[in-house]
């Protein structure tokens, strides 16, 4: 089991480059199952979640090779129509093979997926959408089986703008008959990237980035080459790292429009941000100012940056209020921040943070991916040394985090127990 040992109090300075998006890579890798030829994906980050998705593709019979950040997938010889429980419980996004496998092979069985325990993320929206297109869904003993002789176009209204459900329905519809319309679709940039990849393969998908997506079914798809977008959550984490350490950091390989809500809030805290074409320079001095934040679906403030911004606000001048409106169980990092001296009170989905002058180093434990990132940021700003345990969660979403921050002047090392 690995952990980070961090000595805080060092101002981060320099330039840091953002890796390719985890949340764009996973559905795009799943979408390669729609193509009987070869797909080449560039910019795929070296992450645990990506490794699991590659394992899933290989388990189904795809040939997958990787050279650095480039992944080649040949799905011509798929010979399996069920995914082992061991794999699906490793990562929630393994459920993204449901749509493409059903679309191309007319059947698939998966177990209910695992992943970070941050709140309820039911599969009902995925399954309801597929059923509207003619799929027969069976749920028994923790497994989901979906079958369809032919998927037909349908109008689907999502009860909430679920990213995973939107992606699964998109991938299921591209080889279906007729036109499928998804209303109240998720609007995240990763949805747009998936649309671009599908269209490069020959699909006819329009509207991604809005709340209405229209998919015209086509007879077949072919091979293509694609580069995934930069990871907006990683970019946001680095921006907060600069602010929390009073640093001066240029974040490169970023699409500024994807983090506009964070830019606005960091400016409210007193940070100075210079926006370039694909860079963001964040400079900060002194204590941040208190701000209020409400997490919402994109383009609102992302729930995946809530723990990190909370770490910043623990040392703010004044009282901040965070309203977590997306996941009901996303305050597990609060108890660990309290161990470092933070003054945080939680009432339901509301967190009240009274800023303290300085956090103190402590031994803390990462309970999930973004909570772990928040604890790293807190440790970078704290007095004395800290230990962040269970960093396997962090490795699911951040590529070589300790190397990137060390290059900026952080005192952080990975230790294997």
Short mmCIF file of C-alpha atoms in Angstrom, two decimals, residues 5-404:
data_model
loop_
_atom_site.label_atom_id
_atom_site.label_comp_id
_atom_site.label_asym_id
_atom_site.label_seq_id
_atom_site.Cartn_x
_atom_site.Cartn_y
_atom_site.Cartn_z
CA UNK A 5 4.69 11.98 2.58
CA UNK A 6 4.39 15.75 2.24
CA UNK A 7 6.14 18.67 3.91
CA UNK A 8 3.92 21.70 3.52
CA UNK A 9 4.60 25.42 3.36
CA UNK A 10 6.38 25.54 0.00
CA UNK A 11 5.09 27.92 -2.66
CA UNK A 12 4.40 26.16 -5.97
CA UNK A 13 5.96 27.91 -8.95
CA UNK A 14 6.45 27.01 -12.58
CA UNK A 15 4.57 25.29 -15.39
CA UNK A 16 2.52 22.10 -15.20
CA UNK A 17 0.91 20.22 -18.09
CA UNK A 18 -2.50 18.59 -17.87
CA UNK A 19 -2.92 14.99 -19.02
CA UNK A 20 -5.70 13.73 -21.25
CA UNK A 21 -9.14 13.51 -19.71
CA UNK A 22 -9.94 10.37 -17.73
CA UNK A 23 -13.67 10.96 -18.08
CA UNK A 24 -13.35 11.38 -21.85
CA UNK A 25 -10.98 8.44 -22.34
CA UNK A 26 -13.20 5.87 -20.62
CA UNK A 27 -16.33 6.23 -22.81
CA UNK A 28 -14.20 6.61 -25.94
CA UNK A 29 -12.37 3.38 -25.15
CA UNK A 30 -15.74 1.70 -24.61
CA UNK A 31 -16.95 3.11 -27.94
CA UNK A 32 -14.14 1.32 -29.81
CA UNK A 33 -16.25 -1.83 -29.36
CA UNK A 34 -18.63 -0.41 -31.99
CA UNK A 35 -15.93 -0.60 -34.65
CA UNK A 36 -14.89 -4.00 -36.10
CA UNK A 37 -11.56 -2.49 -37.18
CA UNK A 38 -8.81 -0.59 -35.38
CA UNK A 39 -9.23 2.61 -33.39
CA UNK A 40 -6.25 4.74 -32.35
CA UNK A 41 -6.68 6.99 -29.33
CA UNK A 42 -4.04 9.56 -28.38
CA UNK A 43 -3.65 11.41 -25.10
CA UNK A 44 -4.94 8.56 -22.93
CA UNK A 45 -3.64 9.10 -19.36
CA UNK A 46 -1.73 6.44 -17.42
CA UNK A 47 -4.33 5.82 -14.73
CA UNK A 48 -5.73 2.88 -12.79
CA UNK A 49 -9.24 3.46 -14.16
CA UNK A 50 -7.92 3.40 -17.72
CA UNK A 51 -6.06 0.16 -16.98
CA UNK A 52 -9.32 -1.39 -15.78
CA UNK A 53 -11.19 -0.30 -18.92
CA UNK A 54 -8.43 -1.81 -21.07
CA UNK A 55 -8.74 -5.04 -19.05
CA UNK A 56 -12.49 -5.04 -19.75
CA UNK A 57 -11.90 -4.64 -23.50
CA UNK A 58 -9.34 -7.44 -23.48
CA UNK A 59 -11.66 -9.67 -21.45
CA UNK A 60 -14.30 -9.24 -24.17
CA UNK A 61 -11.76 -10.29 -26.82
CA UNK A 62 -10.41 -6.99 -28.14
CA UNK A 63 -6.72 -6.66 -28.96
CA UNK A 64 -5.31 -3.66 -27.13
CA UNK A 65 -1.79 -2.26 -27.29
CA UNK A 66 -0.39 0.80 -25.61
CA UNK A 67 2.63 2.96 -26.39
CA UNK A 68 2.89 5.87 -23.97
CA UNK A 69 -0.34 7.84 -24.18
CA UNK A 70 -1.49 6.16 -27.40
CA UNK A 71 -3.85 3.18 -27.21
CA UNK A 72 -4.76 1.01 -30.18
CA UNK A 73 -7.89 -1.13 -29.99
CA UNK A 74 -8.93 -3.77 -32.51
CA UNK A 75 -12.41 -5.08 -31.66
CA UNK A 76 -12.79 -7.38 -34.65
CA UNK A 77 -12.63 -10.60 -32.67
CA UNK A 78 -14.98 -9.99 -29.72
CA UNK A 79 -15.82 -13.43 -28.35
CA UNK A 80 -17.43 -12.76 -24.98
CA UNK A 81 -20.71 -11.13 -24.02
CA UNK A 82 -20.40 -10.88 -20.27
CA UNK A 83 -17.99 -8.94 -18.08
CA UNK A 84 -16.64 -10.52 -14.92
CA UNK A 85 -17.84 -9.20 -11.58
CA UNK A 86 -14.22 -8.71 -10.52
CA UNK A 87 -13.68 -6.15 -13.28
CA UNK A 88 -16.96 -4.27 -13.04
CA UNK A 89 -16.63 -3.84 -9.29
CA UNK A 90 -13.23 -2.20 -9.72
CA UNK A 91 -14.65 0.80 -11.55
CA UNK A 92 -18.09 2.25 -12.12
CA UNK A 93 -17.32 3.34 -15.68
CA UNK A 94 -17.06 -0.32 -16.72
CA UNK A 95 -20.83 -0.04 -17.24
CA UNK A 96 -20.09 2.04 -20.36
CA UNK A 97 -19.61 -1.16 -22.39
CA UNK A 98 -23.35 -1.79 -21.99
CA UNK A 99 -24.43 0.54 -24.81
CA UNK A 100 -21.84 -0.36 -27.46
CA UNK A 101 -22.02 -4.13 -26.85
CA UNK A 102 -25.82 -4.09 -27.02
CA UNK A 103 -25.69 -1.97 -30.16
CA UNK A 104 -23.23 -4.12 -32.08
CA UNK A 105 -23.74 -7.62 -30.64
CA UNK A 106 -27.34 -7.40 -29.35
CA UNK A 107 -26.52 -8.74 -25.89
CA UNK A 108 -24.36 -8.07 -22.83
CA UNK A 109 -24.25 -9.09 -19.17
CA UNK A 110 -22.49 -7.05 -16.50
CA UNK A 111 -22.63 -6.93 -12.73
CA UNK A 112 -23.69 -3.77 -10.97
CA UNK A 113 -20.57 -1.58 -11.10
CA UNK A 114 -18.39 -0.35 -8.24
CA UNK A 115 -16.25 2.78 -7.91
CA UNK A 116 -15.94 5.61 -5.39
CA UNK A 117 -18.55 5.60 -2.63
CA UNK A 118 -19.65 9.21 -2.98
CA UNK A 119 -23.39 8.71 -3.18
CA UNK A 120 -26.19 7.08 -5.11
CA UNK A 121 -25.52 6.68 -8.82
CA UNK A 122 -28.21 4.21 -9.90
CA UNK A 123 -28.24 2.46 -13.27
CA UNK A 124 -31.97 3.00 -13.73
CA UNK A 125 -31.55 5.91 -16.17
CA UNK A 126 -29.20 3.84 -18.35
CA UNK A 127 -31.56 0.86 -18.36
CA UNK A 128 -34.72 2.91 -18.87
CA UNK A 129 -33.19 4.58 -21.92
CA UNK A 130 -32.08 1.28 -23.44
CA UNK A 131 -35.50 -0.26 -22.74
CA UNK A 132 -37.17 2.64 -24.57
CA UNK A 133 -35.11 1.64 -27.61
CA UNK A 134 -36.39 -1.94 -27.45
CA UNK A 135 -33.85 -3.66 -25.21
CA UNK A 136 -35.02 -6.43 -22.88
CA UNK A 137 -33.48 -5.84 -19.45
CA UNK A 138 -33.15 -8.53 -16.78
CA UNK A 139 -31.69 -7.94 -13.33
CA UNK A 140 -30.89 -11.00 -11.20
CA UNK A 141 -28.42 -11.75 -8.43
CA UNK A 142 -26.57 -8.45 -8.90
CA UNK A 143 -26.19 -8.88 -12.67
CA UNK A 144 -27.73 -6.90 -15.51
CA UNK A 145 -28.46 -8.61 -18.83
CA UNK A 146 -29.54 -6.55 -21.83
CA UNK A 147 -30.68 -8.10 -25.12
CA UNK A 148 -32.20 -6.69 -28.29
CA UNK A 149 -32.92 -8.12 -31.71
CA UNK A 150 -32.85 -4.58 -33.02
CA UNK A 151 -32.55 -1.24 -31.26
CA UNK A 152 -35.02 1.29 -32.62
CA UNK A 153 -34.99 5.06 -32.49
CA UNK A 154 -36.83 6.62 -29.60
CA UNK A 155 -37.37 9.86 -27.71
CA UNK A 156 -35.79 9.57 -24.28
CA UNK A 157 -36.19 12.13 -21.51
CA UNK A 158 -33.68 11.70 -18.71
CA UNK A 159 -35.01 12.45 -15.22
CA UNK A 160 -31.63 14.03 -14.49
CA UNK A 161 -28.71 14.90 -16.81
CA UNK A 162 -26.68 11.78 -16.05
CA UNK A 163 -23.34 11.71 -17.87
CA UNK A 164 -23.09 7.92 -17.94
CA UNK A 165 -26.67 7.41 -19.09
CA UNK A 166 -26.24 10.00 -21.85
CA UNK A 167 -23.06 8.26 -23.05
CA UNK A 168 -24.52 4.76 -22.94
CA UNK A 169 -27.64 5.79 -24.85
CA UNK A 170 -25.56 7.65 -27.45
CA UNK A 171 -23.39 4.60 -28.07
CA UNK A 172 -26.38 2.26 -28.20
CA UNK A 173 -28.23 4.46 -30.71
CA UNK A 174 -25.49 4.96 -33.31
CA UNK A 175 -26.07 1.53 -34.90
CA UNK A 176 -29.83 1.46 -34.21
CA UNK A 177 -32.60 1.96 -36.73
CA UNK A 178 -34.14 5.40 -36.99
CA UNK A 179 -33.57 8.52 -34.92
CA UNK A 180 -33.01 8.69 -31.18
CA UNK A 181 -33.42 11.98 -29.32
CA UNK A 182 -32.07 12.40 -25.78
CA UNK A 183 -33.71 15.23 -23.86
CA UNK A 184 -32.26 16.67 -20.65
CA UNK A 185 -28.94 15.20 -21.78
CA UNK A 186 -25.74 15.86 -19.85
CA UNK A 187 -23.79 18.80 -21.31
CA UNK A 188 -20.26 18.02 -20.10
CA UNK A 189 -17.30 18.54 -22.47
CA UNK A 190 -16.62 14.79 -22.30
CA UNK A 191 -19.99 14.22 -24.02
CA UNK A 192 -18.87 16.49 -26.85
CA UNK A 193 -15.59 14.57 -27.14
CA UNK A 194 -17.47 11.27 -27.37
CA UNK A 195 -19.70 12.73 -30.09
CA UNK A 196 -16.63 13.83 -32.05
CA UNK A 197 -15.10 10.36 -31.78
CA UNK A 198 -18.30 8.60 -32.83
CA UNK A 199 -18.73 10.92 -35.81
CA UNK A 200 -15.15 10.28 -36.90
CA UNK A 201 -16.07 6.57 -37.03
CA UNK A 202 -19.02 7.40 -39.30
CA UNK A 203 -21.84 7.99 -36.81
CA UNK A 204 -24.39 10.78 -37.16
CA UNK A 205 -24.64 12.49 -33.77
CA UNK A 206 -25.54 16.15 -33.21
CA UNK A 207 -26.25 18.39 -30.26
CA UNK A 208 -23.66 17.30 -27.70
CA UNK A 209 -22.96 20.21 -25.38
CA UNK A 210 -26.66 21.10 -25.32
CA UNK A 211 -29.48 19.37 -23.46
CA UNK A 212 -30.87 17.77 -26.64
CA UNK A 213 -28.81 15.21 -28.56
CA UNK A 214 -30.02 13.68 -31.83
CA UNK A 215 -28.59 10.39 -33.13
CA UNK A 216 -29.41 8.99 -36.57
CA UNK A 217 -28.60 5.31 -36.74
CA UNK A 218 -26.13 4.13 -39.39
CA UNK A 219 -25.42 0.67 -40.80
CA UNK A 220 -21.81 0.37 -39.66
CA UNK A 221 -18.82 2.22 -38.26
CA UNK A 222 -15.14 2.19 -39.23
CA UNK A 223 -11.73 2.80 -37.72
CA UNK A 224 -10.47 6.25 -36.85
CA UNK A 225 -7.82 8.21 -34.94
CA UNK A 226 -8.63 10.66 -32.16
CA UNK A 227 -6.97 12.74 -29.43
CA UNK A 228 -8.91 13.11 -26.17
CA UNK A 229 -9.47 16.52 -24.62
CA UNK A 230 -7.42 17.70 -21.60
CA UNK A 231 -8.69 16.73 -18.16
CA UNK A 232 -10.62 19.71 -16.78
CA UNK A 233 -10.76 18.29 -13.24
CA UNK A 234 -7.00 17.77 -13.16
CA UNK A 235 -6.56 21.31 -14.50
CA UNK A 236 -8.84 22.64 -11.79
CA UNK A 237 -6.96 20.74 -9.10
CA UNK A 238 -3.67 22.31 -10.22
CA UNK A 239 -5.25 25.77 -10.22
CA UNK A 240 -6.41 25.29 -6.65
CA UNK A 241 -2.95 23.93 -5.73
CA UNK A 242 -1.45 27.21 -6.91
CA UNK A 243 -3.96 29.23 -4.90
CA UNK A 244 -3.68 27.19 -1.70
CA UNK A 245 0.12 27.50 -1.60
CA UNK A 246 0.18 31.19 -2.53
CA UNK A 247 1.92 30.12 -5.71
CA UNK A 248 2.51 31.24 -9.27
CA UNK A 249 1.68 28.37 -11.61
CA UNK A 250 0.95 28.21 -15.33
CA UNK A 251 -1.36 25.32 -16.16
CA UNK A 252 -0.76 24.19 -19.75
CA UNK A 253 -2.81 21.97 -22.10
CA UNK A 254 -6.11 23.23 -20.75
CA UNK A 255 -9.32 24.42 -22.41
CA UNK A 256 -10.17 27.53 -20.33
CA UNK A 257 -13.87 27.42 -21.25
CA UNK A 258 -14.14 24.06 -19.48
CA UNK A 259 -13.19 25.54 -16.08
CA UNK A 260 -14.97 28.91 -16.26
CA UNK A 261 -16.95 28.29 -13.06
CA UNK A 262 -13.74 27.60 -11.13
CA UNK A 263 -12.00 30.65 -12.64
CA UNK A 264 -14.85 32.82 -11.37
CA UNK A 265 -14.69 31.40 -7.84
CA UNK A 266 -10.89 31.58 -7.58
CA UNK A 267 -11.05 35.22 -8.60
CA UNK A 268 -13.56 35.79 -5.79
CA UNK A 269 -11.01 34.35 -3.34
CA UNK A 270 -8.49 36.96 -4.51
CA UNK A 271 -6.41 34.82 -6.88
CA UNK A 272 -5.21 36.46 -10.09
CA UNK A 273 -5.82 34.44 -13.24
CA UNK A 274 -4.42 35.15 -16.70
CA UNK A 275 -6.22 33.26 -19.47
CA UNK A 276 -4.36 32.20 -22.62
CA UNK A 277 -5.48 30.11 -25.59
CA UNK A 278 -4.60 26.83 -23.88
CA UNK A 279 -3.00 28.02 -20.64
CA UNK A 280 -4.08 29.49 -17.32
CA UNK A 281 -1.69 31.31 -15.01
CA UNK A 282 -2.77 31.38 -11.37
CA UNK A 283 -1.02 33.63 -8.87
CA UNK A 284 -1.95 34.14 -5.25
CA UNK A 285 -0.58 35.87 -2.18
CA UNK A 286 -1.91 35.98 1.36
CA UNK A 287 -5.03 34.35 2.76
CA UNK A 288 -7.86 33.63 0.33
CA UNK A 289 -11.21 35.33 0.86
CA UNK A 290 -14.24 33.29 1.88
CA UNK A 291 -16.74 32.41 -0.86
CA UNK A 292 -19.99 30.46 -1.17
CA UNK A 293 -20.23 27.57 -3.64
CA UNK A 294 -23.04 25.38 -4.91
CA UNK A 295 -22.15 22.31 -6.98
CA UNK A 296 -24.31 21.75 -10.05
CA UNK A 297 -24.30 19.81 -13.29
CA UNK A 298 -22.11 21.31 -16.04
CA UNK A 299 -21.69 24.20 -16.72
CA UNK A 300 -22.17 24.79 -12.99
CA UNK A 301 -19.43 24.32 -10.42
CA UNK A 302 -18.29 20.69 -10.69
CA UNK A 303 -18.85 18.32 -7.80
CA UNK A 304 -15.48 16.75 -8.68
CA UNK A 305 -13.76 19.98 -7.54
CA UNK A 306 -15.79 20.46 -4.37
CA UNK A 307 -13.35 18.66 -2.02
CA UNK A 308 -10.37 20.55 -3.44
CA UNK A 309 -11.97 23.98 -3.16
CA UNK A 310 -13.01 23.11 0.39
CA UNK A 311 -9.35 22.50 1.23
CA UNK A 312 -8.57 26.02 0.00
CA UNK A 313 -11.44 27.56 1.98
CA UNK A 314 -10.31 25.97 5.26
CA UNK A 315 -7.69 28.74 5.45
CA UNK A 316 -9.86 31.53 4.04
CA UNK A 317 -10.45 34.84 5.80
CA UNK A 318 -14.08 34.47 6.85
CA UNK A 319 -16.81 31.84 6.66
CA UNK A 320 -17.62 29.94 3.48
CA UNK A 321 -20.67 27.82 2.70
CA UNK A 322 -20.61 24.89 0.28
CA UNK A 323 -23.86 23.31 -0.93
CA UNK A 324 -23.30 19.85 -2.44
CA UNK A 325 -26.24 19.38 -4.81
CA UNK A 326 -25.03 16.42 -6.91
CA UNK A 327 -23.93 13.62 -4.55
CA UNK A 328 -25.30 13.08 -1.05
CA UNK A 329 -22.22 11.36 0.35
CA UNK A 330 -19.42 13.63 -0.76
CA UNK A 331 -18.18 15.04 2.53
CA UNK A 332 -16.00 12.14 3.65
CA UNK A 333 -12.92 14.37 3.41
CA UNK A 334 -14.34 16.68 6.09
CA UNK A 335 -13.30 14.49 9.02
CA UNK A 336 -9.76 14.24 7.63
CA UNK A 337 -9.49 18.00 7.10
CA UNK A 338 -10.60 18.44 10.70
CA UNK A 339 -7.65 16.29 11.76
CA UNK A 340 -5.49 18.97 10.18
CA UNK A 341 -7.17 21.72 12.19
CA UNK A 342 -9.97 22.76 9.84
CA UNK A 343 -13.16 24.18 11.35
CA UNK A 344 -15.97 22.61 9.32
CA UNK A 345 -19.56 21.88 10.28
CA UNK A 346 -21.80 19.75 8.08
CA UNK A 347 -25.58 20.00 8.12
CA UNK A 348 -27.08 17.66 5.56
CA UNK A 349 -25.78 18.74 2.18
CA UNK A 350 -24.42 22.04 3.52
CA UNK A 351 -20.86 22.51 4.80
CA UNK A 352 -19.96 25.62 6.79
CA UNK A 353 -16.23 26.36 6.78
CA UNK A 354 -14.76 28.89 9.19
CA UNK A 355 -11.30 29.73 7.95
CA UNK A 356 -8.31 29.16 10.22
CA UNK A 357 -4.96 30.87 9.91
CA UNK A 358 -3.07 27.70 9.07
CA UNK A 359 -3.65 23.96 8.82
CA UNK A 360 -1.37 21.56 10.69
CA UNK A 361 0.25 18.45 9.32
CA UNK A 362 -1.39 15.12 10.18
CA UNK A 363 -1.77 11.52 9.08
CA UNK A 364 -4.92 11.39 6.93
CA UNK A 365 -6.63 8.83 4.73
CA UNK A 366 -8.01 9.24 1.22
CA UNK A 367 -11.52 7.76 1.06
CA UNK A 368 -12.05 8.38 -2.66
CA UNK A 369 -10.39 9.97 -5.68
CA UNK A 370 -11.26 13.66 -5.24
CA UNK A 371 -11.16 13.52 -1.43
CA UNK A 372 -7.60 12.24 -1.77
CA UNK A 373 -6.69 15.15 -4.05
CA UNK A 374 -8.13 17.58 -1.50
CA UNK A 375 -5.98 16.10 1.27
CA UNK A 376 -2.85 16.43 -0.88
CA UNK A 377 -3.63 20.11 -1.46
CA UNK A 378 -4.29 20.67 2.23
CA UNK A 379 -0.99 18.99 3.10
CA UNK A 380 0.90 21.18 0.61
CA UNK A 381 -0.25 24.26 2.50
CA UNK A 382 -0.08 22.90 6.06
CA UNK A 383 2.60 23.48 8.64
CA UNK A 384 5.05 20.62 9.16
CA UNK A 385 4.68 17.20 7.61
CA UNK A 386 1.65 15.14 6.58
CA UNK A 387 1.04 11.60 5.42
CA UNK A 388 -1.78 10.84 2.97
CA UNK A 389 -2.64 7.15 3.02
CA UNK A 390 -4.59 4.99 0.55
CA UNK A 391 -3.38 6.95 -2.45
CA UNK A 392 -4.51 4.16 -4.76
CA UNK A 393 -7.70 6.23 -4.95
CA UNK A 394 -5.71 9.24 -6.18
CA UNK A 395 -3.95 7.10 -8.79
CA UNK A 396 -7.34 6.39 -10.34
CA UNK A 397 -7.58 9.95 -11.63
CA UNK A 398 -4.18 11.72 -11.47
CA UNK A 399 -1.16 10.77 -13.53
CA UNK A 400 2.13 10.91 -11.58
CA UNK A 401 0.80 13.62 -9.29
CA UNK A 402 3.84 13.63 -7.01
CA UNK A 403 6.22 14.09 -9.97
CA UNK A 404 4.23 17.00 -11.35
#
